[in-house]
Each structure stands twice: as structure tokens, then as C-alpha cells.
Short mmCIF file of C-alpha atoms (C1' of nucleotides) and ligand atoms in Angstrom, two decimals:
data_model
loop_
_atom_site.label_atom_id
_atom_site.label_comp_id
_atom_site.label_asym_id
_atom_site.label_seq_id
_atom_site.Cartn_x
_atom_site.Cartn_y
_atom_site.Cartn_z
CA UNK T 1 33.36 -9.65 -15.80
CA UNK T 2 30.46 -11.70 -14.37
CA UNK T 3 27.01 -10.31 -13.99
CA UNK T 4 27.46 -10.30 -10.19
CA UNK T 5 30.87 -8.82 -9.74
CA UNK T 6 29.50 -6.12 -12.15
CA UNK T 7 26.51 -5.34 -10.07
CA UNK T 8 28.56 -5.20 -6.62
CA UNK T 9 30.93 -2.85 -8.86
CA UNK T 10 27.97 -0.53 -9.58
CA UNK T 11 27.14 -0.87 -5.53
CA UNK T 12 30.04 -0.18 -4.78
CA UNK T 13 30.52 3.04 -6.68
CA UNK T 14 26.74 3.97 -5.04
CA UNK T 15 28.35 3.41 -1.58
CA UNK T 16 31.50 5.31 -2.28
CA UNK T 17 30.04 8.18 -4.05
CA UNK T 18 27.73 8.39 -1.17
CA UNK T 19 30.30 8.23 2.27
CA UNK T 20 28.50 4.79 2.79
CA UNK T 21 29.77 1.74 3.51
CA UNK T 22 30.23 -1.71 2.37
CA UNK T 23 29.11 -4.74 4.77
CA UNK T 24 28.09 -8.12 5.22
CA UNK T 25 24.90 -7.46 5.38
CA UNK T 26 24.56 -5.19 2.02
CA UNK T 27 26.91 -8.02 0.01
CA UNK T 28 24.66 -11.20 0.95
CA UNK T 29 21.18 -9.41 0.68
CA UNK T 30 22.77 -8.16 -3.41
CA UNK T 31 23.78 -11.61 -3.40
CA UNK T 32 20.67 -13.31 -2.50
CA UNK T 33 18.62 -10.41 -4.47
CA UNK T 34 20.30 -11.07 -8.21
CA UNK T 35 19.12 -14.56 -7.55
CA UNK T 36 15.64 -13.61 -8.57
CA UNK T 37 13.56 -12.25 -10.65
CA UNK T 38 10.93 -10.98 -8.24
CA UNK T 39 11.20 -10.71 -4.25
CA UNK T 40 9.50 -9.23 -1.55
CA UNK T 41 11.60 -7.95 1.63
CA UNK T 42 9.38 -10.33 3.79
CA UNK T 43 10.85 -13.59 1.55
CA UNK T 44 14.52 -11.96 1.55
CA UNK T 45 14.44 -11.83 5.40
CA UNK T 46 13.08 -15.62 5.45
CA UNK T 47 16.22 -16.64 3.13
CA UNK T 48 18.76 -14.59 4.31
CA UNK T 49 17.66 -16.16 7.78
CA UNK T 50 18.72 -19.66 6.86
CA UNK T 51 22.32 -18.48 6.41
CA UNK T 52 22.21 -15.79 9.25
CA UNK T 53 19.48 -15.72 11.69
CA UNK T 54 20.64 -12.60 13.62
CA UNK T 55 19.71 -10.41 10.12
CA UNK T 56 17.24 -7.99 11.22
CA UNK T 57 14.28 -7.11 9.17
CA UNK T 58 14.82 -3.78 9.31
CA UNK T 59 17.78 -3.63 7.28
CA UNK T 60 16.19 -6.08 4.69
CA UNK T 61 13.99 -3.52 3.91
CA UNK T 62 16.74 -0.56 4.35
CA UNK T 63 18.78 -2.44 1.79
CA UNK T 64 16.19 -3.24 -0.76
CA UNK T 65 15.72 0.76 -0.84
CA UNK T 66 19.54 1.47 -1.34
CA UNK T 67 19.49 -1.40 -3.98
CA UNK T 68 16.64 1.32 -5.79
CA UNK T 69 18.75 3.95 -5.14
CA UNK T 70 21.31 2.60 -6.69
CA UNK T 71 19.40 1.72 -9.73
CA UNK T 72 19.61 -2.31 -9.32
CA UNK T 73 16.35 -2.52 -8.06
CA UNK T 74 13.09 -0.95 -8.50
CA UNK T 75 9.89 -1.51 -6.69
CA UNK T 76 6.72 -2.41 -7.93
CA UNK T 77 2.97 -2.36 -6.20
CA UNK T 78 1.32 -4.95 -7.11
CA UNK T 79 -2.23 -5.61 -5.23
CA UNK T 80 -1.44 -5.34 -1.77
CA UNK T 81 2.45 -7.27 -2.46
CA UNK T 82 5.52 -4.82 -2.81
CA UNK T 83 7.73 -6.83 -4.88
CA UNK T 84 11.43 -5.65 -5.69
CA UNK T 85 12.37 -5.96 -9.41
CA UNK T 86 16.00 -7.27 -10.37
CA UNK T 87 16.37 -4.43 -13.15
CA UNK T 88 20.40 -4.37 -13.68
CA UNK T 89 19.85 -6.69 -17.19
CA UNK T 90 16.38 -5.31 -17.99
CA UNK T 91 15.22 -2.39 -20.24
CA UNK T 92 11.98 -0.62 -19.14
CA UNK T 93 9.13 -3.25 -18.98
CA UNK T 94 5.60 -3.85 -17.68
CA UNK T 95 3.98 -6.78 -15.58
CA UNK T 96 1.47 -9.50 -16.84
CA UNK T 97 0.50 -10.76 -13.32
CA UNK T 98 -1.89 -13.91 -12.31
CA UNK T 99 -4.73 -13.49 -9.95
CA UNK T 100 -4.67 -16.97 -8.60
CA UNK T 101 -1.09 -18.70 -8.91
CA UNK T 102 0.59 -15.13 -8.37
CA UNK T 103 3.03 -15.64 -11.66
CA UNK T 104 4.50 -13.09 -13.23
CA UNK T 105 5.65 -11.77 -16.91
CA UNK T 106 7.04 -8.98 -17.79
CA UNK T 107 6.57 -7.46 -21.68
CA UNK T 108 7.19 -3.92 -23.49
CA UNK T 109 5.17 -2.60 -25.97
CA UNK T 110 6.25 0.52 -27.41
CA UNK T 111 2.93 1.17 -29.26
CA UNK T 112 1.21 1.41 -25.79
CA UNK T 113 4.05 3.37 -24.26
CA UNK T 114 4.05 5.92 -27.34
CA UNK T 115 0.10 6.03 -26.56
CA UNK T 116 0.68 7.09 -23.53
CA UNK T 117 2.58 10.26 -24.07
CA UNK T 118 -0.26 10.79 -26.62
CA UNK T 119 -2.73 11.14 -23.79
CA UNK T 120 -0.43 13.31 -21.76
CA UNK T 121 0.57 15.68 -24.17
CA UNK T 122 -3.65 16.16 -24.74
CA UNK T 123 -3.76 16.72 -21.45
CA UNK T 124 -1.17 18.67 -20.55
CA UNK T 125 0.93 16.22 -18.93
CA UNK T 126 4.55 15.65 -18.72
CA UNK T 127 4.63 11.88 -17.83
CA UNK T 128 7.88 11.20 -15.38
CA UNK T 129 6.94 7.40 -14.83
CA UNK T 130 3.78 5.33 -15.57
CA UNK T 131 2.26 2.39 -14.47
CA UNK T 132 0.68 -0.57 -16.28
CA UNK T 133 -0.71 -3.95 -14.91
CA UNK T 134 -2.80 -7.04 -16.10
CA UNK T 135 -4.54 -8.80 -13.50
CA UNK T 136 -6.17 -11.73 -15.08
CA UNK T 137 -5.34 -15.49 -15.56
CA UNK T 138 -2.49 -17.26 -17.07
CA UNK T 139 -2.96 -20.00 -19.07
CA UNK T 140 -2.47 -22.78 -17.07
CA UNK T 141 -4.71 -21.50 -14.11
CA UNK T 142 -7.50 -20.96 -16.88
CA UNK T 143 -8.05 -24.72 -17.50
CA UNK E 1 -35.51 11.52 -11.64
CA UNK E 2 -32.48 13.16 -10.47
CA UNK E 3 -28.69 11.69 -10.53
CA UNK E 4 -29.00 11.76 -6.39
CA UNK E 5 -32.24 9.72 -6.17
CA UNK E 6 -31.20 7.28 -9.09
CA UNK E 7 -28.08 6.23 -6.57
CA UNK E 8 -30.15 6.37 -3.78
CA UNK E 9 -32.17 3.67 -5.30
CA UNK E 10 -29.66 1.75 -7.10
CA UNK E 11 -28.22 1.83 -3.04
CA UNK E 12 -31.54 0.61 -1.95
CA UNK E 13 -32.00 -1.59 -4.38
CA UNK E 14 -28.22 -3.16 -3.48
CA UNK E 15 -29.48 -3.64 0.07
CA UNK E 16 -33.09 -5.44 -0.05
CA UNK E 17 -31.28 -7.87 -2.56
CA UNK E 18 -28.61 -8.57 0.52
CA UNK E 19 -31.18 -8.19 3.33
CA UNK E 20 -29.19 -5.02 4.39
CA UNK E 21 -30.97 -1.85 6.25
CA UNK E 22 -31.10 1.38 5.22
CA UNK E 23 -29.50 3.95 8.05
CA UNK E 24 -28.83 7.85 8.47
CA UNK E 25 -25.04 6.94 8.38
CA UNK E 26 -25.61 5.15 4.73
CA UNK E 27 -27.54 7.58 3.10
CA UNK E 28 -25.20 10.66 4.69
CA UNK E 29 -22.03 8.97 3.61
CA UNK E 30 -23.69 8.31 -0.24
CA UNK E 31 -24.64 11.86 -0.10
CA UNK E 32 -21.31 13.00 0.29
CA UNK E 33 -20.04 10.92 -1.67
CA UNK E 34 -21.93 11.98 -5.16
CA UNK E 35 -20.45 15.29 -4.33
CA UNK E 36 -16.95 14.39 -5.38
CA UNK E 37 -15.17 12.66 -7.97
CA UNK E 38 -12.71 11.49 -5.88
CA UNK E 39 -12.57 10.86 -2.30
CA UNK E 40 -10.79 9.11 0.55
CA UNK E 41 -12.14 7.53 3.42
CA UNK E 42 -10.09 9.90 5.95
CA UNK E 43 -11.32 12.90 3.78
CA UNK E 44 -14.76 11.87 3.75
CA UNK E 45 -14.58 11.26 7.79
CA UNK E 46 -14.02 14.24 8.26
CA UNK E 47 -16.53 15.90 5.99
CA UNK E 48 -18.83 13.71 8.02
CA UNK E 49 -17.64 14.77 11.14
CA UNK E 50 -18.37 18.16 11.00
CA UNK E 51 -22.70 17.44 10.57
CA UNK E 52 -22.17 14.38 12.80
CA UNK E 53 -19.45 14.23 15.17
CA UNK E 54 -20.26 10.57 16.10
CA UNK E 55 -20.20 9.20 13.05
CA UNK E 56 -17.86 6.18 13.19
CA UNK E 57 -14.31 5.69 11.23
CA UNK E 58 -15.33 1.81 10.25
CA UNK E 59 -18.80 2.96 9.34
CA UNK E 60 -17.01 5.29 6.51
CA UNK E 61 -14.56 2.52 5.66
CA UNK E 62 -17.76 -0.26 5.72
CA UNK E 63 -19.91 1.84 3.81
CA UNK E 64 -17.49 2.83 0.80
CA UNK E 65 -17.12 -0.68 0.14
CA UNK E 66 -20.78 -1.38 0.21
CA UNK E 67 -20.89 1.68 -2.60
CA UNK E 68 -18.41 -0.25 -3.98
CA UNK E 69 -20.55 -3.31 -4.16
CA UNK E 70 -23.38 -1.55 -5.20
CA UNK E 71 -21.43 -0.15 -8.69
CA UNK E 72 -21.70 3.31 -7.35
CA UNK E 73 -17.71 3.80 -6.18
CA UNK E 74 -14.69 2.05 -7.35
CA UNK E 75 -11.71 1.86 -5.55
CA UNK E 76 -8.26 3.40 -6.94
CA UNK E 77 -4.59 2.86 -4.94
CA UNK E 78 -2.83 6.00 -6.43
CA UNK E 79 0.68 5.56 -4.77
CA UNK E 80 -0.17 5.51 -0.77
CA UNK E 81 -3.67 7.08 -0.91
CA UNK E 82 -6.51 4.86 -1.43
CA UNK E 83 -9.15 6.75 -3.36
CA UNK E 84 -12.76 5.73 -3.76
CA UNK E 85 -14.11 6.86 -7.37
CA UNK E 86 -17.56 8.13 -8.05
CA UNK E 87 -18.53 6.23 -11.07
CA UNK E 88 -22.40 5.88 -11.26
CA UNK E 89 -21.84 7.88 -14.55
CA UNK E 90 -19.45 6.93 -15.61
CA UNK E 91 -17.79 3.95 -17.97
CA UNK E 92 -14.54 2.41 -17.72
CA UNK E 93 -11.12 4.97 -17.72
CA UNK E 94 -8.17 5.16 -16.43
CA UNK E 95 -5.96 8.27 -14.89
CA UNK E 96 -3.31 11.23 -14.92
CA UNK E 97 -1.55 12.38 -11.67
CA UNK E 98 0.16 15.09 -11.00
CA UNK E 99 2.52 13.98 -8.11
CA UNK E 100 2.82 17.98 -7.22
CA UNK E 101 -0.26 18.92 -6.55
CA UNK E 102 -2.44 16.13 -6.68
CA UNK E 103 -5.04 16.70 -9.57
CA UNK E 104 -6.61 13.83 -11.09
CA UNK E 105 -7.12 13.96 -15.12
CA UNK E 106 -9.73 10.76 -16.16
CA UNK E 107 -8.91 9.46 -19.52
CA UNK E 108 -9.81 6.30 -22.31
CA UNK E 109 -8.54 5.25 -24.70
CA UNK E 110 -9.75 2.52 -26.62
CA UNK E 111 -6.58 1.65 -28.41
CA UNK E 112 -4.61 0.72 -25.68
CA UNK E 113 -6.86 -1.32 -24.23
CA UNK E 114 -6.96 -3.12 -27.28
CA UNK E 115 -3.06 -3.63 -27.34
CA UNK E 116 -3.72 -4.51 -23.84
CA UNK E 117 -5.93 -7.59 -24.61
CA UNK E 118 -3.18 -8.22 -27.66
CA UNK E 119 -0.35 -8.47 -25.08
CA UNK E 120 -2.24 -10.96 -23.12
CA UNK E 121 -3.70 -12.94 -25.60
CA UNK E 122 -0.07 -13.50 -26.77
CA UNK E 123 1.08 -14.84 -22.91
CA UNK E 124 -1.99 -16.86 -22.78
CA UNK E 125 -3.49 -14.52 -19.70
CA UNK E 126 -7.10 -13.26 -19.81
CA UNK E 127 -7.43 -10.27 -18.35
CA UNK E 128 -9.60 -9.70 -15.17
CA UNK E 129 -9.01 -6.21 -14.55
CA UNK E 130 -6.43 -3.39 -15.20
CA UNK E 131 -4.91 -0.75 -13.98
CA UNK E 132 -2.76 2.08 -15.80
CA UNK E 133 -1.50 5.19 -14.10
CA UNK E 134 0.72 8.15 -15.55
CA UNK E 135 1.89 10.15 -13.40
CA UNK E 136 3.60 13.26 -14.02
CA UNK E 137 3.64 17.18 -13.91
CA UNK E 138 0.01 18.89 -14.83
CA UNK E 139 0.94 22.41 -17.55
CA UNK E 140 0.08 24.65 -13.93
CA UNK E 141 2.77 22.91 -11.77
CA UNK E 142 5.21 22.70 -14.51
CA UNK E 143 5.24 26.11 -15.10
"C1'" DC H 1 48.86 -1.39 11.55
"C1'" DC H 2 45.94 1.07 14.50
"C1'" DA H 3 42.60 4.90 16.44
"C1'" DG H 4 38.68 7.14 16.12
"C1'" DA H 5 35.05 9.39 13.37
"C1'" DA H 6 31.21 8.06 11.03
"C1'" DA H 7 28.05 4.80 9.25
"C1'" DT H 8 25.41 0.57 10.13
"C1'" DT H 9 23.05 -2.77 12.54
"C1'" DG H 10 19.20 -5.16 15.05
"C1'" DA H 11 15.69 -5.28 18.60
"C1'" DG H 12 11.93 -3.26 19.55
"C1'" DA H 13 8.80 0.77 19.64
"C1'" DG H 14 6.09 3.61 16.71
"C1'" DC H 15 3.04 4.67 12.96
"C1'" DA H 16 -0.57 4.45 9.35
"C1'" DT H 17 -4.19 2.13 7.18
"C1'" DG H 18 -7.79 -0.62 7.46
"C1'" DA H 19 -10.31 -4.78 9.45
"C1'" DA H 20 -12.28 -7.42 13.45
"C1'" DT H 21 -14.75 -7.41 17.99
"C1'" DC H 22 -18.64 -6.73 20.67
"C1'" DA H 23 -21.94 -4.40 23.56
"C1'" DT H 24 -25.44 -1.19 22.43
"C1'" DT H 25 -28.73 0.85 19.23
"C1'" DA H 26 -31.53 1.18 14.98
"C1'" DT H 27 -34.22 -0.84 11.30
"C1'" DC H 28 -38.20 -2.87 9.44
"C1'" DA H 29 -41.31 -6.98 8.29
"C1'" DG H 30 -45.21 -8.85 9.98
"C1'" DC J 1 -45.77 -2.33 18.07
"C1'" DT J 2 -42.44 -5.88 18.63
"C1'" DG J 3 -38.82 -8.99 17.99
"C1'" DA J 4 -35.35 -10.76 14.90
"C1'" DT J 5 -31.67 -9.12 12.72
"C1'" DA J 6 -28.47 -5.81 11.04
"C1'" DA J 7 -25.66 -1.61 11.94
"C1'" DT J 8 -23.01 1.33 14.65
"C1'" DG J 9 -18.89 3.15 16.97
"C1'" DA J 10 -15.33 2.78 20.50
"C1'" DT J 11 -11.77 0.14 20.74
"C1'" DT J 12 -8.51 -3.41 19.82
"C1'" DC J 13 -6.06 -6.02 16.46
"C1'" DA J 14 -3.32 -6.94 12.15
"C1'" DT J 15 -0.18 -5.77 8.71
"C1'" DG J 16 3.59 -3.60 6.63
"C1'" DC J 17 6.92 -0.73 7.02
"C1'" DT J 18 9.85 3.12 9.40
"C1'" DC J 19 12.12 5.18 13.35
"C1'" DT J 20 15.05 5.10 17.56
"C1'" DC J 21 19.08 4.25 19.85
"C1'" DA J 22 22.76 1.73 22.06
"C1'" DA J 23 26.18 -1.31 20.45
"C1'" DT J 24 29.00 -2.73 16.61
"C1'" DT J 25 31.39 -2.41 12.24
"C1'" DT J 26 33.70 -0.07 8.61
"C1'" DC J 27 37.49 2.32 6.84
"C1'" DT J 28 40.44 6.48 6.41
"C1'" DG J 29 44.72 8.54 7.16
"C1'" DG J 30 48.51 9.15 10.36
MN1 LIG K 201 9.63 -7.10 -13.67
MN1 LIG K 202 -11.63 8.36 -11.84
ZN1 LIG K 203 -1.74 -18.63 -12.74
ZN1 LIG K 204 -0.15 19.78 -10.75
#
DNA sequence: CCAGAAATTGAGAGCATGAATCATTATCAG
DNA sequence: CTGATAATGATTCATGCTCTCAATTTCTGG
């Protein structure tokens, strides 16, 4: 089973399990979506207007949600961008992100994670989700 | 020489540098300001409002990001809410959230910003700036 | 294969935050 | 004081996203 079919599977069973529905617009926008790693909904509506310019912004953004909701997407804050993550393949992971050419990584580091419960727990805390980003440079926009 | 004054001249000091005047509005809105820990512009407006009912929404917004330029404030976007920090005293630290009521828990911890740097340094970034937010339930609301 | 209930769509209005405009007012150096 | 210059505040504008609603599409089950 390819990646794709097995992410319109899991949107699928979202949709069902939900009395909601399957259309043209929700396949093309998961189609154009596992195309990338990173996307906001303004750059989806400018490429999904190329193939269909009567695709209203609207339900970019409505779909991007339901693509959350459904666990194949999750959205990120980053500055004053709100970029939607292509998380089907990926494990938990944090964001590396360049100040002037806008390029992204993405690492883990479980020492840092396991720090962070450290703090809660001192505090009282009972972390549900966290948030970690490096604004700096990358290498090539250094030189 | 009292905390107050010292911002009140590190303010003054901020504004002969940039040929800037000193007005009733400024030195109202610092007041204010060094009263809280953490504050938002629409918060502090009103505060404002009730001493000065003509005090002007872009006056707040202007004058936060002069304390911000000064050193005195430092600007935090927790989720939708942009919050403007009173850090005079301050060093760096980062924060707990409790996403049911609110309350704001200041932490640092040295060791994860040293695995910070490590992560980078292995990407070939250099970090700029940071920002690490866990958010979760505080011991009062989870009980 | 329909019919019809229910969900979805897209155009545009609405909303929230924050920044720009600009005529009027306040500051402050000399 | 006075004049150059900066600041203010009412308002408009910009951005990013959500809501509204009439028209359309989906899809179930007879
Ligand atoms: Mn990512
Ligand atoms: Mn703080
Ligand atoms: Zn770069
Ligand atoms: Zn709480």
C-alpha cells in the first residue's frame, strides 16, 4: 500500500467515523498537502489554483484543520507564518528554523524533552504539549 | 534608588539617545507596566482607561514596543495572546502555561539551553533567539 | 438507479489584532 | 518664550482567518 492511498485510507475512516463526506476538494488539497514537507494555507490556495481556480480559500483553510483533526497534519506557529506540518511518517519532532532564507529542520532530542517534564513536575505541571523553536541562521545564510 | 525610578531613567535615558520626548502617556503606561509581570496591550488599555479615558489604543501598542526597545519589556506570543513581559529584573527564562486558567510559571534551565546550542551547532544554525513553551495543567486546575 | 436528507462549497462579509495616517497638541532646547 | 520636532488619538487600513448562507454535491437506502 502506497504512502498516499494509506493516508486517504486514514481520511477516509476520519470522514466516515464522523458523518462527513468525501470530495474533490478534500482529495486534491490531501493530495497536494503530502507533497510537502511544510505549507501554509495561503501557498495551498495559490497551487491548488493552477489546477482549479474556482477553489475557495475558505475551504483551504477548513481542510487543513480537518487534515489536524484527523491526525495527518499538525500546525505549527512559527513568527507570524502558520505553517501545516505533513506528520503521517513523522514521530514527535521540533523545528530548527532560519531567520533570513526561512528553511526549515526538524530534530528530536529526547534529553531536552525528558528535561522538560523535569521542570514541570518541579512545578507542578502536567505538560499536555510543548513547544520548542530555534530562530537563528543556517549555515549557508551565515557566510 | 528605587526599582520605579531606575526604569524611569533607563526609559529616559532610551529616549534622549533617539531624540524621543518624554510625555504623561509614556511615563503612565511604564508605570503600569512595572506593576505586572505580565501584561497585554488590551489589558493594559484598559487599566489606562479608567485614570485617563483618552488615552489612545496605538499609544499603548507604540509605547510597549518602545519599552521593548528600551530592555524594560519583552514580548511573548503565548498561543493567540500577545503578552508583553516585565523584565528589567530579570535574566533570560522561558515559561509554563496552564491552558485552564491561564497562570504563567517563569523557569531556566541552563541545561537545555545548552543541548539547545548542541542541536544547532550540529545543523550548522546559530541561534538568534529561542523560544520554548510547555503548556499544560497547573496542580490547582488539575485537581 | 434514483430521491432526498445532510454535508460541503465558495463568495463575500465579519472579526480581531495591530500598524499606518494625519490633523492637532505637547515637549523641550536654545 | 518660541519654534522645530515629536507624540497623540480618532480613524482607517492591512492581514489572517472564520462565519454566513444560498447553491451544489455527496451518498444512503428504498
Ligand atoms: Mn516539522
Ligand atoms: Mn516571563
Ligand atoms: Zn538560511
Ligand atoms: Zn491552572
Amino acid at each position: 500500500m502506497s504512502k498516499a492511498i494509506q493516508e486517504l485510507t486514514i481520511l477516509k475512516e476520519h470522514l466516515t467515523k464522523h458523518n462527513l463526506k468525501l470530495t474533490r476538494q478534500r482529495e486534491n488539497i490531501l493530495t497536494t498537502f503530502l507533497k510537502m514537507e511544510h505549507v501554509t494555507a495561503e501557498h495551498m490556495y495559490r497551487l491548488l489554483a493552477k489546477k482549479d481556480p474556482h477553489i475557495g480559500l475558505a475551504t483551504v483553510y477548513r481542510t487543513l484543520k480537518l487534515l489536524c483533526e484527523a491526525g495527518l497534519a499538525k500546525e505549527h506557529h512559527f513568527g507570524t507564518q502558520t505553517q501545516f506540518d505533513n506528520v503521517a511518517h513523522k514521530g514527535h519532532h521540533d523545528h530548527l528554523i532560519c531567520t533570513d532564507c526561512g528553511k526549515i529542520v526538524e530534530f528530536e532530542n529526547c534529553q531536552i524533552e525528558r528535561l522538560q517534564e523535569e521542570v514541570a513536575t518541579r512545578n507542578g505541571f502536567t505538560i499536555k504539549t510543548h513547544r520548542l523553536e530555534l530562530y537563528g541562521l543556517c549555515a549557508t545564510c551565515r557566510s
